[in-house]
XYZ file of C-alpha atoms in Angstrom:
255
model
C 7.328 -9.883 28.438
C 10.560 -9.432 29.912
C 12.387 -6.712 27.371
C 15.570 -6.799 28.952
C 15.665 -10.599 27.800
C 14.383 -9.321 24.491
C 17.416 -6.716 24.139
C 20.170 -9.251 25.007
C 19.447 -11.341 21.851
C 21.917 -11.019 19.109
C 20.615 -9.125 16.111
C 19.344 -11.288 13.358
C 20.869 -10.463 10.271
C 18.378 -10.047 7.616
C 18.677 -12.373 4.145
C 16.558 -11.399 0.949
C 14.060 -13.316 0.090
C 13.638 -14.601 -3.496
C 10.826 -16.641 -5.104
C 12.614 -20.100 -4.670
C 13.117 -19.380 -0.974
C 10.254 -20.788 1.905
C 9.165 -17.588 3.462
C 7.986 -19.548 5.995
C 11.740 -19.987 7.477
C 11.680 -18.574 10.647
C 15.520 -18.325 10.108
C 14.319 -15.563 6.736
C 13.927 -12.240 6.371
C 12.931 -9.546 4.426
C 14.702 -5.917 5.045
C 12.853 -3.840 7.309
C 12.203 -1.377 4.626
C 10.271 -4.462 2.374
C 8.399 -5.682 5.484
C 7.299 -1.830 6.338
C 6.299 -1.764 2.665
C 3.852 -5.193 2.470
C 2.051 -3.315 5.515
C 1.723 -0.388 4.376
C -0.292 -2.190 0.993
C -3.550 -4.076 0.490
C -2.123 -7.141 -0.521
C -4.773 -7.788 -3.033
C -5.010 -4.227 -4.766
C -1.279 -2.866 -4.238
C -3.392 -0.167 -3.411
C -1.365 2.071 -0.282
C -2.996 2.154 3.014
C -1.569 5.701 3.433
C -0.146 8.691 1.321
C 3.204 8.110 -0.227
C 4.818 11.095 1.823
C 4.085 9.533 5.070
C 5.850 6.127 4.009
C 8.623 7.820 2.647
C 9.697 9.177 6.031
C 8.884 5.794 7.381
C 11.179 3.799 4.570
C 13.418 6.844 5.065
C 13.284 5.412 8.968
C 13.594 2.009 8.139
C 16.272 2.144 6.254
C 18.497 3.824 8.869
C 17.230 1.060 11.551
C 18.608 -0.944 9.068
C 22.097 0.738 9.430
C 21.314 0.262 13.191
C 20.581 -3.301 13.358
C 23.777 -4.520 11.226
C 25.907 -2.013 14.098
C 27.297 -0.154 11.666
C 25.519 3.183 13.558
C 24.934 4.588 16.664
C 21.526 6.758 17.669
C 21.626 8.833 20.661
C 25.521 8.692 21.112
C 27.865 11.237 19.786
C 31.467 10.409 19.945
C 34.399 12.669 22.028
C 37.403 12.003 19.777
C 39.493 13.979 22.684
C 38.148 11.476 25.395
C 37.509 8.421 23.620
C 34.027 7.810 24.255
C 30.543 8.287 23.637
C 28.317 10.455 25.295
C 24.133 10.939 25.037
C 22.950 12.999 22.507
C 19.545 12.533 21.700
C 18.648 12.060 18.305
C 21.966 12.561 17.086
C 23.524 10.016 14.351
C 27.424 8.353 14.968
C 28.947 6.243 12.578
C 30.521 3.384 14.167
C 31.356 0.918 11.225
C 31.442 2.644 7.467
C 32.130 -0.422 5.675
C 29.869 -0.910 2.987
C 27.261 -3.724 3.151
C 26.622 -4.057 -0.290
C 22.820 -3.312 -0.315
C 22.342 0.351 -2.753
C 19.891 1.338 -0.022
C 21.877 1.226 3.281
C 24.675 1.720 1.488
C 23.046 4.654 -0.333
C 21.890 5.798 3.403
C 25.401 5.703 4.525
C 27.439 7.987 2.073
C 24.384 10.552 2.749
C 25.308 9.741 6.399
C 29.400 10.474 5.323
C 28.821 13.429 3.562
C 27.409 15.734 6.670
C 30.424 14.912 7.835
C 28.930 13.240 11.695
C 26.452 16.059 12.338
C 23.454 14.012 11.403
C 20.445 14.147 13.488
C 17.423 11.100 12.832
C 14.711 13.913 12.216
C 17.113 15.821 9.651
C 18.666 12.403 8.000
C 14.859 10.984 6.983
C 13.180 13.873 5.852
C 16.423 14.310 3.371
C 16.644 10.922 2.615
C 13.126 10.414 1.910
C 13.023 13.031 -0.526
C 15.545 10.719 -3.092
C 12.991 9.408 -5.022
C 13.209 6.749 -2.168
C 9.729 5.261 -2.822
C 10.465 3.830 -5.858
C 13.695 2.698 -5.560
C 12.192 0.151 -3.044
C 9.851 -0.997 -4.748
C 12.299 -1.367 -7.449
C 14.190 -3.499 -5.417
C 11.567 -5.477 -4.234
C 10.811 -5.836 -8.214
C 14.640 -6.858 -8.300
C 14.560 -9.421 -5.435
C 10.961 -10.977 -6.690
C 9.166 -10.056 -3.583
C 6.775 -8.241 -6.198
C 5.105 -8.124 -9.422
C 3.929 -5.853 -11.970
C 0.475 -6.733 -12.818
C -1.497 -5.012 -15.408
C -5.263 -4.494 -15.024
C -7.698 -3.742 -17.740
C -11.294 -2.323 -17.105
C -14.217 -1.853 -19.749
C -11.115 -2.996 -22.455
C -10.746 0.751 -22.021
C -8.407 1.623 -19.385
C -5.036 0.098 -17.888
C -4.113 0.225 -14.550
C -0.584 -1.331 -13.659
C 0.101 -2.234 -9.620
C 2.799 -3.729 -8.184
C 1.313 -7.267 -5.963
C 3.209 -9.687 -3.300
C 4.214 -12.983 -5.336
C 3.090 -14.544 -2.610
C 0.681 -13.111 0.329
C 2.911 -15.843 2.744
C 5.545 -12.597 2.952
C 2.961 -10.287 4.722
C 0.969 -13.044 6.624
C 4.133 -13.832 7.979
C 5.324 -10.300 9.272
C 1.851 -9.272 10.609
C 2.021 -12.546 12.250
C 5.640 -11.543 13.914
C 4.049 -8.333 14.923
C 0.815 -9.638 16.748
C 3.053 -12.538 18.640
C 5.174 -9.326 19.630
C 1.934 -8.378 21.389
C 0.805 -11.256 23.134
C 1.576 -11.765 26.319
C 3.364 -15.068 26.767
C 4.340 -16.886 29.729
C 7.758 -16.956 31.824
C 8.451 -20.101 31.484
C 8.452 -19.914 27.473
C 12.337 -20.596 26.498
C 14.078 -17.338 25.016
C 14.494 -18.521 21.683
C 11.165 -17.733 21.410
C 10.894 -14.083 21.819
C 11.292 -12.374 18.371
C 14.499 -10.150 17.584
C 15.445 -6.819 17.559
C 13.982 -6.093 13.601
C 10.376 -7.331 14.333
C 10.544 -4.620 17.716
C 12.043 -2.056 14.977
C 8.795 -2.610 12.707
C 6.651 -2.544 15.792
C 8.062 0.650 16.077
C 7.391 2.414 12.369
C 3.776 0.578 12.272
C 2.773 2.169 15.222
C 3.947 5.922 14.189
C 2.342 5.648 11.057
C -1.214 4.252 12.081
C -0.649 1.264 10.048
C -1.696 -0.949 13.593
C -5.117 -1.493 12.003
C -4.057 -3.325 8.763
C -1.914 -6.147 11.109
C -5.681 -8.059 11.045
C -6.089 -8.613 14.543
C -9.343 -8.507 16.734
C -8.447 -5.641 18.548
C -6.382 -3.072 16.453
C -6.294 -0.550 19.398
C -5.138 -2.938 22.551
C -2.608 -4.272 19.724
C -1.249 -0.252 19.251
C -1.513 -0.211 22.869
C 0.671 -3.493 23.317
C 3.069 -2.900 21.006
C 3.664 0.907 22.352
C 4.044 -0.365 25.879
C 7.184 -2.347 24.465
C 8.509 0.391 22.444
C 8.169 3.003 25.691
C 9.451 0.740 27.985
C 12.608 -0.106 25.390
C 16.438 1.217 27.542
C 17.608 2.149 23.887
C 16.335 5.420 22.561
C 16.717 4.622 18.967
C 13.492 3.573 18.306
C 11.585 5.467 19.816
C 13.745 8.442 18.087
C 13.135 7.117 14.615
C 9.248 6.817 16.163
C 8.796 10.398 16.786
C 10.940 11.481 13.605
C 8.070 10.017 11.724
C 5.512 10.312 13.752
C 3.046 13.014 11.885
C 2.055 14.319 15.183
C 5.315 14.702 16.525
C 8.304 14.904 13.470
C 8.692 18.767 12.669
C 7.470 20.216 10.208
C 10.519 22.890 9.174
């Protein structure tokens, strides 16, 4: 795959998704932070593939790719006021555009962001930020946006169990299907328009430091880990792979 191509492509900007909307638009998409979310759940049981901790770092992450992807942040890049420019600094957070986007996540994300007044590294922004009850207040908004619904299961007339279900299991077949394209080789003569955007790499990049590889349903679940590492790696921009290692559990600190 040739990732330079890949990295030229404008951003697509996400759109929610509500019930009346075709999630089969190629044109739609969820926020990263819902797409990281259907993963990360057995679509039939609502039942978490891993402990709620562990995805809040990684919603924690997604959220702030989020800020990343709409260009209203920079990762790796501090600014010199003195000299007018920006200079490396790995890990470290810049604000670039502080308009509000109207979202209470990312805009949530970027008040936190305002408040440490532009001394924000990735690792210390998502283990803070996942820490505000941040769980829930997805799915809330998923709730809000109808990408999911309460059910309420009974067993032996005895005991009730509510979980939280996709509408519609089109929402996750759709972004595991993103993420295993990502990870097929294709051939050079395939037109650009083709290649998926800068969000599906971004997931590609938080399903692969939290283990979640093996619930994409693909034959293969370690060459697909492999595959979709080799892009990350081989990515100019650090930002994912910063995010990656901030919530990777065998890299992110522990302090």
């Amino acid at each position: 795959m040739n990732i330079s191509a890949l990295l030229e492509r404008p951003v697509t900007k996400y759109r929610r998704i509500f019930p009346s909307t075709d999630p089969r638009d190629p044109q739609v998409r969820l926020p990263l932070r819902t797409e990281l979310f259907l993963i990360a759940h057995d679509d039939q049981t609502g039942r978490a593939h891993i402990d709620q901790h562990s995805l809040s770092l990684g919603l924690a992450g997604a959220v702030l790719l989020e800020l990343w992807l709409t260009m209203r942040i920079l990762i790796g890049r501090a600014y010199l006021v003195r000299d007018g420019v920006y200079t490396p600094d790995p890990g470290r957070i810049t604000i670039t555009d502080p308009t509000p986007y109207g979202d209470p996540l990312t805009d949530a994300a970027m008040n936190l962001l305002k408040r440490t007044g532009g001394q924000t590294y990735v690792s210390d922004f998502i283990r803070e930020f996942a820490t505000l009850d941040l769980y829930d207040r997805v799915r809330g908004d998923m709730l809000a946006i109808g990408v999911l619904h309460r059910v309420t299961r009974h067993r032996l007339n005895l005991f009730r169990r509510e979980t939280y279900l996709p509408v519609t299991t089109a929402y996750s077949v759709q972004v595991r299907t993103w993420l295993r394209n990502l990870a097929t080789p294709r051939d050079h003569t395939q037109p650009l328009t083709d290649l998926p955007d800068m969000q599906t790499v971004a997931l590609a990049g938080l399903v692969t430091a939290l283990g979640l590889t093996r619930h994409l349903y693909h034959a293969d679940p370690g060459a697909l880990h492999r595959r979709l590492m080799d892009i990350i790696t081989r990515l100019y921009d650090n930002t994912i792979r910063d995010v990656h290692a901030a919530i990777n559990p065998s890299q992110r600190r522990t302090h």
